[in-house]
Amino acid sequence: MSATSSATAANRATARPRRFRPAPYLLLIPSVAVLLFALGYPLYWQVLTSLQKFGLAQQFGKPPAFVGLENYRQLFSDPQTWAVVGRSIAFCLTNAIITVVLGVLIALLMNAVGKVARLILQISMLLAWAMPVIAVMTVWIWVFDWRRGLVNWLLTNLGLDFTNHNWLEQPLSFYFVATVIVVWMSVPFVAFSIYAGLTQISEEIMEAAALDGAGSVKRFFAIIVPMIRPVLMIVGLLQVIWDLRVFAQIRMLQDAGAPTSSTDLLGTYIYRLGVGSSDFAMASALSIFVLLLTLALSAFYVVHLMKEDS
Amino acid sequence: MSHPTIRRRFRPGRAVLSAVAILVAMGWAFPVYWMLNSALLPNSVLTSTTPRFWPSGGSLDNFAAVLSQGSFLPALGMSAAITLTTVAVCLLFAFLAALAISRFKFRGRTSFVLAVLFIQMLPAEGLFIAQYKMMSTLNLLNSVIGVSIIYIAAVVPFTIWMLRGFVAGVPAELEEAAMVDGCSRTQAFFRITFPLLAPGLVASGVYAFLQAWNEFTVALVILQKDEYRTLPLWLRGFVQASATRETDWGQVMAASTLVAVPVIIFFLIVQGRLTSGLVAGAVKG
């Protein structure tokens, strides 16, 4: 039914372009409605709540009082908040950089080797990419398990004493484990995207550069990087945005026995404030901060994309 | 390829690179292998001091034990219901919107496209508190509908983005030509345009499927009763329940395998279309 009306509308569009036509707006209604309902309204509620006092008492019917920016003041005068923000940004940048660098290297490897080796490499990447995040977490927690994990056994057999070493106890090694996992599961997306970009580069250019005496490092920076720059930009920014809000990975590692106060990142901290201690106002204020941070990053991306488009 | 001398010069380097590639591949796939291997081995082997790298003497006992607990199938059903709802509704909505923005010039079109781009960047982790409150007010906590609505809104912007490229790729003149040849408008659409859109619909459907099937955060917040758990929540619950004394890793790995293997198989079958769709949507900007 919808198909008929749209085909009709499309034809009418070519015939009479000037008049107001409701068809495109009608076609947009379902999407706009669901977006307004499930994202727009919560966003509005969150902005409003972040300006109110909304704790446990309000949960039981006490009307929330408007407090202006008091929640934000309180939130950002708490050193705990800054610790979480700092940790999140450091974690995000570290992971994004490692992921992109490894992704590019693996894409170059895919491009350089023969068919069979490439296929084997691609299948292994697909396996890691397709794993559901919770399954990924369970496997890696088993690999790093303090009593019977493979990593401890391996390191101990290499002559280092890692018997019963608990990786999740100390924040630094907790983040090391989290980084290994996040990078492992994010590299395939980057590798495939960059590889798709690499296949667009003509072999003649590379061969000509090689004949002119350009070494492989020089060829990489002078030819490959400029040509895959659009893809590189997109995946780099997506990584930053995704890594800024890792939740499931951190949450599952905390489940596996890590002290939460010293390992919380933005996502888990919002969860703890909101669902955990019912301080919806504080959780909302922090969420708004995360949204603004993400929006600032994506504005940069959208502007760049538009510029490249025109 | 037309320069045999150059090819020969590169060969020794290629062999080394191939070896590196295969080593990287083996290392990367190892955790997946380790999951399968551990799932097949009895706990007595897994708790011994030396790990066994090959599932010799393995059995499907761990799988049987996991399945006999009876909570897997309800979770599978819940995941299936939520995922199917999300994929079906999302494809319909996104298809209509994609038609609007690629076949019409209208006031607000650019703002809509920009809004879609921006919404893609909104983090689920920045909104779940408000979504939780909203669903609780509407009495939609612990329901397929509540979770599906949030998933649809989360996935629809990207599917619009993907489908847009595919719709734009089918020229409207093709339909007009079919109508000149005597097709009705409906016939022209279903015989000419729709088949050409199929790859795009499959690619965006797969994307929506994977997002909904694997999602964890929103499910954790909205689905708080055990009877309403999706597979990711079920797996987390299984791990927690198993960890009361010392984790039964054999069963936990069997449970992980049960959650992962269907997705992996599905993904391997459709990945070519998914990546080409991703590239089409992302690169054509």
Coordinates of C-alpha atoms in Angstrom, one line a residue:
Chain A
M1 CA 0.0 0.0 0.0
S2 CA 2.7 2.4 1.0
A3 CA 4.7 1.3 -2.0
T4 CA 1.9 2.3 -4.4
S5 CA 1.4 5.7 -2.9
S6 CA 5.1 6.4 -2.9
A7 CA 5.5 5.4 -6.5
T8 CA 2.6 7.5 -7.4
A9 CA 4.0 10.4 -5.5
A10 CA 7.4 10.0 -7.1
N11 CA 5.8 10.2 -10.6
R12 CA 3.8 13.2 -9.6
A13 CA 7.0 14.8 -8.4
T14 CA 8.6 14.7 -11.8
A15 CA 5.4 16.0 -13.5
R16 CA 4.5 19.0 -11.2
P17 CA 7.5 20.1 -9.2
R18 CA 6.3 23.4 -7.8
R19 CA 3.1 22.7 -5.8
F20 CA 3.2 21.7 -2.1
R21 CA 3.0 18.0 -1.8
P22 CA 2.2 16.2 1.5
A23 CA 3.6 12.9 0.3
P24 CA 7.2 13.2 1.6
Y25 CA 6.0 14.4 4.9
L26 CA 3.6 11.5 5.3
L27 CA 6.4 9.1 4.5
L28 CA 8.5 10.6 7.2
I29 CA 5.9 10.5 9.9
P30 CA 6.5 7.0 11.3
S31 CA 10.3 7.5 11.6
V32 CA 9.9 11.0 13.1
A33 CA 7.3 9.8 15.5
V34 CA 9.3 6.9 16.9
L35 CA 12.4 9.1 17.2
L36 CA 10.5 11.8 19.0
F37 CA 8.9 9.3 21.3
A38 CA 11.9 7.2 22.2
L39 CA 14.7 9.7 21.9
G40 CA 13.2 13.2 21.8
Y41 CA 11.0 12.9 24.9
P42 CA 13.7 11.2 27.1
L43 CA 16.1 13.9 26.0
Y44 CA 13.7 16.6 27.0
W45 CA 12.9 14.8 30.3
Q46 CA 16.6 14.4 31.0
V47 CA 17.4 18.1 30.4
L48 CA 14.5 19.0 32.7
T49 CA 15.4 16.6 35.4
S50 CA 19.0 17.7 35.4
L51 CA 17.7 21.1 36.5
Q52 CA 15.6 19.7 39.3
K53 CA 16.1 17.9 42.6
F54 CA 15.1 14.4 41.7
G55 CA 16.1 11.7 44.2
L56 CA 14.5 8.9 46.2
A57 CA 11.8 11.2 47.7
Q58 CA 10.6 12.3 44.3
Q59 CA 10.4 8.6 43.3
F60 CA 7.7 8.3 45.9
G61 CA 5.6 11.2 44.7
K62 CA 7.2 14.3 46.2
P63 CA 7.1 16.9 43.4
P64 CA 10.6 17.8 42.2
A65 CA 11.9 21.3 42.9
F66 CA 13.6 23.4 40.3
V67 CA 17.2 24.0 41.3
G68 CA 18.7 25.5 38.2
L69 CA 22.3 24.5 37.6
E70 CA 22.8 23.3 41.2
N71 CA 23.1 19.6 40.1
Y72 CA 25.9 20.5 37.6
R73 CA 27.7 22.6 40.2
Q74 CA 27.5 19.7 42.7
L75 CA 28.5 17.1 40.1
F76 CA 31.5 19.0 38.9
S77 CA 32.7 20.1 42.4
D78 CA 32.9 16.4 43.2
P79 CA 36.5 15.1 42.5
Q80 CA 35.0 11.6 41.9
T81 CA 33.2 13.0 38.8
W82 CA 36.4 14.4 37.4
A83 CA 38.2 11.1 38.1
V84 CA 35.6 9.3 36.1
V85 CA 35.6 11.9 33.3
G86 CA 39.4 11.8 33.1
R87 CA 39.6 8.0 33.2
S88 CA 36.9 7.8 30.5
I89 CA 38.7 10.2 28.2
A90 CA 42.1 8.6 28.7
F91 CA 40.5 5.1 28.2
C92 CA 38.6 6.3 25.1
L93 CA 41.6 7.9 23.4
T94 CA 44.0 5.0 24.2
N95 CA 41.5 2.5 22.8
A96 CA 40.6 4.5 19.7
I97 CA 44.2 5.1 18.8
I98 CA 45.3 1.5 19.3
T99 CA 42.3 0.2 17.5
V100 CA 42.8 2.5 14.4
V101 CA 46.5 1.8 14.2
L102 CA 46.1 -2.0 14.5
G103 CA 43.1 -1.8 12.1
V104 CA 45.2 0.0 9.5
L105 CA 48.1 -2.4 9.8
I106 CA 45.8 -5.4 9.4
A107 CA 44.1 -3.8 6.4
L108 CA 47.5 -3.2 4.8
L109 CA 48.3 -6.9 5.6
M110 CA 45.0 -8.0 3.9
N111 CA 45.9 -5.9 0.9
A112 CA 49.5 -7.2 0.7
V113 CA 49.1 -10.9 1.0
G114 CA 47.8 -13.6 -1.5
K115 CA 44.2 -14.8 -1.7
V116 CA 44.5 -17.7 0.8
A117 CA 46.2 -15.8 3.5
R118 CA 43.8 -12.9 3.1
L119 CA 40.8 -15.2 3.4
I120 CA 42.1 -16.8 6.6
L121 CA 42.8 -13.4 8.0
Q122 CA 39.4 -12.1 7.0
I123 CA 37.5 -15.1 8.5
S124 CA 39.3 -14.6 11.9
M125 CA 38.4 -10.9 11.8
L126 CA 34.8 -11.8 11.1
L127 CA 34.7 -14.3 14.0
A128 CA 35.8 -11.6 16.4
W129 CA 33.4 -9.0 14.8
A130 CA 30.4 -11.3 15.0
M131 CA 30.7 -12.4 18.6
P132 CA 28.0 -10.8 20.8
V133 CA 29.6 -8.5 23.3
I134 CA 28.4 -10.6 26.3
A135 CA 29.9 -13.8 24.9
V136 CA 33.1 -11.9 24.2
M137 CA 33.2 -10.7 27.8
T138 CA 32.6 -14.2 29.2
V139 CA 35.4 -15.8 27.1
W140 CA 37.9 -13.1 27.9
I141 CA 37.1 -13.2 31.6
W142 CA 37.8 -17.0 31.4
V143 CA 41.1 -16.4 29.6
F144 CA 42.1 -13.9 32.3
D145 CA 40.6 -15.9 35.2
W146 CA 42.8 -15.5 38.3
R147 CA 42.8 -19.2 39.3
R148 CA 42.6 -21.2 36.1
G149 CA 42.9 -18.6 33.3
L150 CA 45.1 -19.3 30.3
V151 CA 47.1 -16.0 30.6
N152 CA 48.3 -16.7 34.1
W153 CA 49.3 -20.3 33.2
L154 CA 51.2 -19.0 30.1
L155 CA 53.0 -16.3 32.0
T156 CA 53.9 -18.6 34.9
N157 CA 55.3 -21.1 32.4
L158 CA 57.3 -18.4 30.8
G159 CA 59.1 -18.1 34.1
L160 CA 57.1 -15.2 35.6
D161 CA 55.1 -15.9 38.8
F162 CA 51.5 -15.2 37.9
T163 CA 50.0 -18.0 40.0
N164 CA 46.6 -16.7 41.3
H165 CA 47.3 -13.2 40.0
N166 CA 44.0 -11.2 39.9
W167 CA 44.0 -8.9 36.9
L168 CA 40.9 -7.1 37.9
E169 CA 41.9 -6.0 41.4
Q170 CA 44.2 -3.1 40.4
P171 CA 42.6 -0.3 38.2
L172 CA 45.6 -0.2 35.9
S173 CA 45.6 -3.9 35.0
F174 CA 41.8 -3.8 35.0
Y175 CA 42.0 -1.2 32.2
F176 CA 44.7 -3.2 30.5
V177 CA 42.3 -6.2 30.3
A178 CA 39.4 -3.9 29.2
T179 CA 41.6 -2.4 26.5
V180 CA 42.7 -5.8 25.2
I181 CA 39.0 -6.8 24.9
V182 CA 37.7 -3.6 23.4
V183 CA 40.5 -3.4 20.9
W184 CA 40.1 -7.1 20.0
M185 CA 36.4 -6.6 19.2
S186 CA 36.7 -3.2 17.5
V187 CA 39.6 -3.8 15.2
P188 CA 37.7 -5.9 12.6
F189 CA 35.3 -3.1 11.7
V190 CA 38.2 -0.7 11.2
A191 CA 40.3 -3.2 9.2
F192 CA 37.4 -4.0 6.8
S193 CA 36.5 -0.4 6.3
I194 CA 40.1 0.6 5.6
Y195 CA 40.6 -2.5 3.4
A196 CA 37.6 -1.4 1.4
G197 CA 39.3 2.0 1.0
L198 CA 42.6 0.4 0.0
T199 CA 41.1 -1.6 -2.8
Q200 CA 40.1 1.7 -4.4
I201 CA 43.7 2.7 -4.9
S202 CA 44.9 1.8 -8.3
E203 CA 47.9 -0.5 -8.5
E204 CA 49.5 1.5 -11.3
I205 CA 50.0 4.5 -9.0
M206 CA 51.7 2.3 -6.4
E207 CA 53.9 0.6 -8.9
A208 CA 54.9 3.9 -10.5
A209 CA 55.8 5.3 -7.1
A210 CA 57.8 2.2 -6.4
L211 CA 59.7 2.5 -9.7
D212 CA 60.4 6.2 -8.8
G213 CA 62.2 4.9 -5.7
A214 CA 59.6 5.7 -3.0
G215 CA 60.1 3.3 -0.1
S216 CA 57.2 1.6 1.5
V217 CA 57.0 4.1 4.4
K218 CA 57.0 7.0 2.0
R219 CA 54.4 5.4 -0.3
F220 CA 52.2 4.8 2.8
F221 CA 52.3 8.4 3.9
A222 CA 52.4 10.1 0.5
I223 CA 49.8 8.0 -1.4
I224 CA 47.9 5.6 0.8
V225 CA 47.0 7.9 3.8
P226 CA 45.7 10.8 1.6
M227 CA 43.6 8.4 -0.4
I228 CA 42.0 6.6 2.5
R229 CA 41.6 9.8 4.6
P230 CA 37.8 10.0 4.3
V231 CA 37.4 6.4 5.6
L232 CA 40.1 7.0 8.2
M233 CA 38.3 10.1 9.5
I234 CA 35.0 8.3 9.8
V235 CA 36.2 5.2 11.5
G236 CA 38.5 7.2 13.8
L237 CA 35.7 9.4 15.0
L238 CA 33.3 6.4 15.3
Q239 CA 35.8 4.7 17.5
V240 CA 36.2 7.8 19.7
I241 CA 32.4 8.1 20.1
W242 CA 31.9 4.4 20.8
D243 CA 34.8 4.1 23.2
L244 CA 33.7 7.1 25.2
R245 CA 30.7 5.2 26.4
V246 CA 31.8 1.6 26.8
F247 CA 29.3 0.1 29.2
A248 CA 28.8 -3.6 28.8
Q249 CA 32.5 -4.4 28.9
I250 CA 33.2 -2.4 32.0
R251 CA 30.0 -3.6 33.7
M252 CA 30.8 -7.3 33.0
L253 CA 34.4 -6.9 34.2
Q254 CA 33.1 -5.3 37.4
D255 CA 30.7 -8.3 37.8
A256 CA 33.7 -10.5 37.6
G257 CA 35.1 -9.1 40.8
A258 CA 36.6 -5.6 40.4
P259 CA 36.2 -2.7 42.9
T260 CA 33.7 -0.5 41.2
S261 CA 34.6 2.9 42.7
S262 CA 38.1 2.9 41.1
T263 CA 37.0 1.3 37.8
D264 CA 33.9 3.2 36.9
L265 CA 33.8 5.0 33.5
L266 CA 31.0 7.4 32.4
G267 CA 28.5 4.8 31.3
T268 CA 28.7 2.7 34.5
Y269 CA 28.8 5.8 36.7
I270 CA 25.6 7.1 35.2
Y271 CA 24.1 3.6 35.7
R272 CA 25.2 3.6 39.4
L273 CA 23.9 7.1 40.0
G274 CA 20.5 6.5 38.3
V275 CA 19.4 2.9 38.5
G276 CA 21.7 2.1 41.5
S277 CA 21.1 5.0 43.9
S278 CA 18.0 6.5 42.3
D279 CA 19.6 10.0 42.1
F280 CA 18.0 10.7 38.7
A281 CA 18.9 14.4 38.7
M282 CA 22.6 13.7 39.1
A283 CA 22.5 10.8 36.6
S284 CA 20.6 13.1 34.1
A285 CA 23.1 16.0 34.6
L286 CA 26.0 13.6 33.9
S287 CA 24.2 12.1 30.9
I288 CA 23.7 15.6 29.5
F289 CA 27.4 16.2 29.9
V290 CA 28.2 13.0 28.0
L291 CA 25.7 14.0 25.2
L292 CA 27.3 17.4 24.8
L293 CA 30.7 15.8 24.7
T294 CA 29.6 13.4 22.0
L295 CA 27.7 16.1 20.1
A296 CA 30.8 18.3 20.1
L297 CA 32.8 15.4 18.6
S298 CA 30.1 14.5 16.0
A299 CA 29.5 18.2 15.0
F300 CA 33.2 18.2 14.1
Y301 CA 32.6 15.1 12.0
V302 CA 29.4 16.3 10.3
V303 CA 30.9 19.6 9.4
H304 CA 33.9 17.8 8.0
L305 CA 31.7 15.4 6.1
M306 CA 29.7 18.3 4.6
K307 CA 32.8 20.1 3.6
E308 CA 34.2 17.0 1.8
D309 CA 30.8 16.5 0.1
S310 CA 30.5 19.9 -1.5
Chain B
M1 CA 49.9 -7.8 -13.0
S2 CA 51.2 -6.8 -16.4
H3 CA 54.7 -6.3 -15.0
P4 CA 56.1 -9.8 -14.2
T5 CA 59.5 -8.4 -13.2
I6 CA 57.9 -6.3 -10.4
R7 CA 55.8 -9.2 -9.2
R8 CA 58.8 -11.5 -9.0
R9 CA 60.8 -8.9 -7.0
F10 CA 58.0 -8.7 -4.4
R11 CA 57.6 -12.4 -3.9
P12 CA 59.9 -13.2 -1.0
G13 CA 58.4 -10.3 1.0
R14 CA 55.0 -11.7 0.2
A15 CA 55.7 -15.1 1.7
V16 CA 56.9 -13.5 5.0
L17 CA 53.8 -11.3 5.0
S18 CA 51.5 -14.3 4.4
A19 CA 53.1 -16.0 7.4
V20 CA 52.6 -13.0 9.5
A21 CA 48.9 -12.7 8.3
I22 CA 48.2 -16.3 9.2
L23 CA 49.8 -15.9 12.7
V24 CA 47.7 -12.8 13.3
A25 CA 44.6 -14.6 12.1
M26 CA 45.3 -17.5 14.5
G27 CA 45.9 -15.2 17.4
W28 CA 42.8 -13.2 16.7
A29 CA 40.5 -16.2 16.4
F30 CA 42.0 -17.9 19.4
P31 CA 39.5 -16.7 22.0
V32 CA 36.6 -18.0 19.9
Y33 CA 38.4 -21.3 19.6
W34 CA 39.1 -21.3 23.3
M35 CA 35.4 -20.8 24.0
L36 CA 34.5 -23.9 21.9
N37 CA 37.3 -26.0 23.3
S38 CA 36.4 -25.2 26.9
A39 CA 32.7 -25.8 26.2
L40 CA 33.5 -29.4 25.0
L41 CA 35.7 -30.3 27.9
P42 CA 34.5 -31.6 31.3
N43 CA 35.1 -29.5 34.3
S44 CA 37.6 -32.0 35.8
V45 CA 39.9 -31.2 32.8
L46 CA 39.3 -27.4 33.0
T47 CA 40.2 -27.3 36.7
S48 CA 43.4 -29.3 36.3
T49 CA 46.7 -27.4 36.5
T50 CA 47.6 -27.8 32.8
P51 CA 45.2 -26.5 30.1
R52 CA 44.2 -28.9 27.3
F53 CA 44.5 -27.2 24.0
W54 CA 42.5 -29.8 22.0
P55 CA 39.1 -31.1 23.0
S56 CA 40.1 -34.8 23.0
G57 CA 37.8 -36.7 25.2
G58 CA 35.3 -33.9 24.9
S59 CA 31.6 -34.3 24.9
L60 CA 28.4 -32.3 24.6
D61 CA 27.6 -32.8 28.3
N62 CA 28.1 -29.1 29.2
F63 CA 25.5 -28.1 26.5
A64 CA 23.1 -30.7 27.8
A65 CA 23.5 -29.4 31.3
V66 CA 22.9 -25.8 30.2
L67 CA 19.9 -26.7 28.2
S68 CA 18.4 -28.8 30.9
Q69 CA 18.1 -25.8 33.2
G70 CA 15.2 -24.7 31.0
S71 CA 15.9 -21.0 31.0
F72 CA 17.7 -20.9 27.6
L73 CA 14.6 -21.4 25.4
P74 CA 12.5 -18.6 27.0
A75 CA 15.4 -16.2 26.6
L76 CA 15.8 -17.3 23.0
G77 CA 12.1 -16.7 22.4
M78 CA 12.3 -13.2 24.0
S79 CA 15.3 -12.3 21.9
A80 CA 13.6 -13.6 18.8
A81 CA 10.4 -11.6 19.5
I82 CA 12.2 -8.4 20.2
T83 CA 14.6 -8.8 17.2
L84 CA 11.8 -9.6 14.7
T85 CA 9.7 -6.7 15.9
T86 CA 12.6 -4.3 15.6
V87 CA 13.8 -5.5 12.2
A88 CA 10.3 -5.5 10.6
V89 CA 9.1 -2.2 12.0
C90 CA 12.5 -0.6 11.4
L91 CA 12.7 -1.7 7.8
L92 CA 9.2 -0.4 7.0
F93 CA 9.8 3.0 8.7
A94 CA 13.2 3.4 7.2
F95 CA 12.1 2.4 3.8
L96 CA 9.4 5.1 3.8
A97 CA 11.7 7.7 5.1
A98 CA 14.4 6.8 2.5
L99 CA 11.9 7.1 -0.3
A100 CA 11.0 10.6 1.0
I101 CA 14.5 11.9 1.2
S102 CA 15.8 10.4 -2.0
R103 CA 12.8 10.8 -4.3
F104 CA 11.5 14.2 -3.2
K105 CA 12.8 17.7 -2.9
F106 CA 10.9 19.3 0.0
R107 CA 11.3 22.0 2.6
G108 CA 13.1 20.6 5.7
R109 CA 14.8 17.8 3.7
T110 CA 18.4 18.9 4.5
S111 CA 17.5 19.5 8.2
F112 CA 16.0 16.0 8.4
V113 CA 19.1 14.4 6.9
L114 CA 21.3 16.4 9.2
A115 CA 19.2 15.4 12.2
V116 CA 19.5 11.7 11.2
L117 CA 23.3 12.1 11.1
F118 CA 23.3 13.7 14.5
I119 CA 20.9 11.2 16.1
Q120 CA 23.2 8.4 15.0
M121 CA 25.8 9.9 17.3
L122 CA 23.6 10.1 20.4
P123 CA 24.9 7.6 22.9
A124 CA 22.5 5.0 24.3
E125 CA 24.4 5.3 27.6
G126 CA 23.4 9.0 27.8
L127 CA 19.7 8.4 27.5
F128 CA 18.9 5.1 29.3
I129 CA 18.0 6.8 32.6
A130 CA 15.2 8.8 31.0
Q131 CA 14.1 5.9 28.9
Y132 CA 13.9 3.7 32.0
K133 CA 11.7 6.4 33.7
M134 CA 9.5 6.8 30.7
M135 CA 8.9 3.0 30.3
S136 CA 8.2 2.7 34.0
T137 CA 5.6 5.5 33.8
L138 CA 4.0 3.9 30.7
N139 CA 4.1 0.4 32.4
L140 CA 6.3 -0.9 29.6
L141 CA 9.1 -2.2 31.7
N142 CA 9.6 -6.0 31.2
S143 CA 7.8 -5.9 27.8
V144 CA 8.7 -6.7 24.2
I145 CA 7.1 -3.5 23.1
G146 CA 9.0 -1.2 25.5
V147 CA 12.4 -2.6 24.5
S148 CA 11.5 -2.7 20.8
I149 CA 10.5 0.9 20.7
I150 CA 13.9 2.0 22.0
Y151 CA 15.7 -0.4 19.7
I152 CA 13.8 0.9 16.6
A153 CA 14.6 4.5 17.5
A154 CA 18.2 3.6 18.0
V155 CA 18.5 1.7 14.7
V156 CA 16.2 3.6 12.4
P157 CA 18.6 6.5 11.6
F158 CA 21.3 4.3 10.4
T159 CA 18.9 2.1 8.3
I160 CA 17.5 5.3 6.7
W161 CA 21.0 6.3 5.9
M162 CA 21.8 2.9 4.3
L163 CA 18.6 2.6 2.4
R164 CA 18.8 6.2 1.1
G165 CA 21.8 5.3 -1.1
F166 CA 20.0 2.2 -2.5
V167 CA 16.8 4.0 -3.3
A168 CA 18.7 6.8 -5.0
G169 CA 20.5 4.2 -7.0
V170 CA 17.3 3.1 -8.7
P171 CA 16.3 5.8 -11.3
A172 CA 12.6 6.7 -11.3
E173 CA 12.7 6.6 -15.1
L174 CA 12.9 2.8 -14.9
E175 CA 9.4 2.7 -13.4
E176 CA 8.1 5.2 -15.9
A177 CA 9.4 3.1 -18.8
A178 CA 7.7 0.0 -17.4
M179 CA 4.4 2.0 -17.1
V180 CA 4.8 3.0 -20.8
D181 CA 5.1 -0.7 -21.5
G182 CA 1.7 -1.2 -19.9
C183 CA 2.4 -1.9 -16.2
S184 CA 0.2 -0.3 -13.5
R185 CA 2.0 1.9 -11.0
T186 CA 1.9 -0.9 -8.4
Q187 CA 3.2 -3.5 -10.8
A188 CA 5.9 -1.2 -12.0
F189 CA 7.1 -0.6 -8.5
F190 CA 7.0 -4.3 -7.4
R191 CA 8.5 -5.7 -10.6
I192 CA 11.2 -3.1 -11.3
T193 CA 12.1 -1.0 -8.2
F194 CA 11.5 -3.4 -5.4
P195 CA 13.9 -6.2 -6.6
L196 CA 16.6 -3.7 -7.1
L197 CA 16.2 -2.5 -3.5
A198 CA 16.4 -6.1 -2.1
P199 CA 20.1 -6.0 -1.4
G200 CA 19.7 -2.7 0.5
L201 CA 16.8 -4.1 2.5
V202 CA 18.8 -7.2 3.4
A203 CA 21.9 -5.2 4.4
S204 CA 20.0 -2.9 6.6
G205 CA 17.8 -5.7 8.0
V206 CA 21.0 -7.6 9.0
Y207 CA 22.4 -4.5 10.6
A208 CA 19.1 -4.0 12.6
F209 CA 19.1 -7.8 13.5
L210 CA 22.7 -7.7 14.9
Q211 CA 22.0 -4.5 16.9
A212 CA 18.8 -5.8 18.5
W213 CA 20.1 -9.4 19.1
N214 CA 23.3 -8.3 20.8
E215 CA 22.1 -5.3 22.7
F216 CA 22.9 -5.3 26.4
T217 CA 22.6 -1.9 28.1
V218 CA 18.9 -1.0 27.4
A219 CA 17.9 -4.6 28.0
L220 CA 19.6 -4.6 31.4
V221 CA 17.7 -1.4 32.4
I222 CA 14.3 -2.2 30.9
L223 CA 14.0 -6.0 31.4
Q224 CA 14.4 -6.5 35.1
K225 CA 12.4 -9.7 35.6
D226 CA 14.0 -13.1 35.0
E227 CA 11.2 -14.3 32.8
Y228 CA 11.7 -11.5 30.4
R229 CA 15.5 -11.8 29.8
T230 CA 17.0 -11.7 26.4
L231 CA 19.9 -13.9 25.5
P232 CA 22.6 -11.5 26.5
L233 CA 20.9 -11.0 29.9
W234 CA 20.4 -14.7 30.3
L235 CA 24.1 -15.3 29.7
R236 CA 25.1 -12.7 32.3
G237 CA 22.6 -14.3 34.7
F238 CA 24.0 -17.7 34.0
V239 CA 27.6 -16.5 34.6
Q240 CA 26.5 -14.9 37.9
A241 CA 24.6 -17.9 39.1
S242 CA 27.5 -20.2 38.2
A243 CA 29.9 -18.1 40.1
T244 CA 28.4 -18.6 43.5
R245 CA 31.3 -20.9 44.6
E246 CA 33.7 -21.5 41.8
T247 CA 32.6 -20.8 38.3
D248 CA 31.7 -23.8 36.2
W249 CA 33.7 -22.7 33.2
G250 CA 32.7 -25.6 31.1
Q251 CA 29.0 -24.8 31.3
V252 CA 29.6 -21.0 31.1
M253 CA 31.5 -21.5 27.9
A254 CA 28.8 -23.8 26.5
A255 CA 26.3 -21.1 27.3
S256 CA 28.4 -18.5 25.6
T257 CA 28.7 -20.8 22.6
L258 CA 24.9 -21.2 22.5
V259 CA 24.5 -17.4 22.3
A260 CA 27.4 -16.8 19.9
V261 CA 27.3 -19.5 17.3
P262 CA 23.9 -18.7 15.7
V263 CA 25.0 -15.1 15.3
I264 CA 28.4 -16.1 13.9
I265 CA 26.9 -18.4 11.3
F266 CA 24.3 -15.9 10.3
F267 CA 27.0 -13.2 10.1
L268 CA 29.4 -15.2 8.0
I269 CA 26.6 -15.9 5.5
V270 CA 25.5 -12.3 5.0
Q271 CA 28.7 -10.4 5.8
G272 CA 29.5 -9.5 2.2
R273 CA 26.2 -7.7 1.8
L274 CA 26.5 -6.1 5.2
T275 CA 30.0 -4.6 4.5
S276 CA 29.0 -3.4 1.0
G277 CA 25.9 -1.8 2.6
L278 CA 27.9 -0.2 5.4
V279 CA 30.4 1.2 2.9
A280 CA 27.7 2.4 0.6
G281 CA 25.9 4.2 3.4
A282 CA 29.0 5.6 5.1
V283 CA 31.3 6.5 2.2
K284 CA 28.7 8.0 -0.1
G285 CA 28.0 10.5 2.6

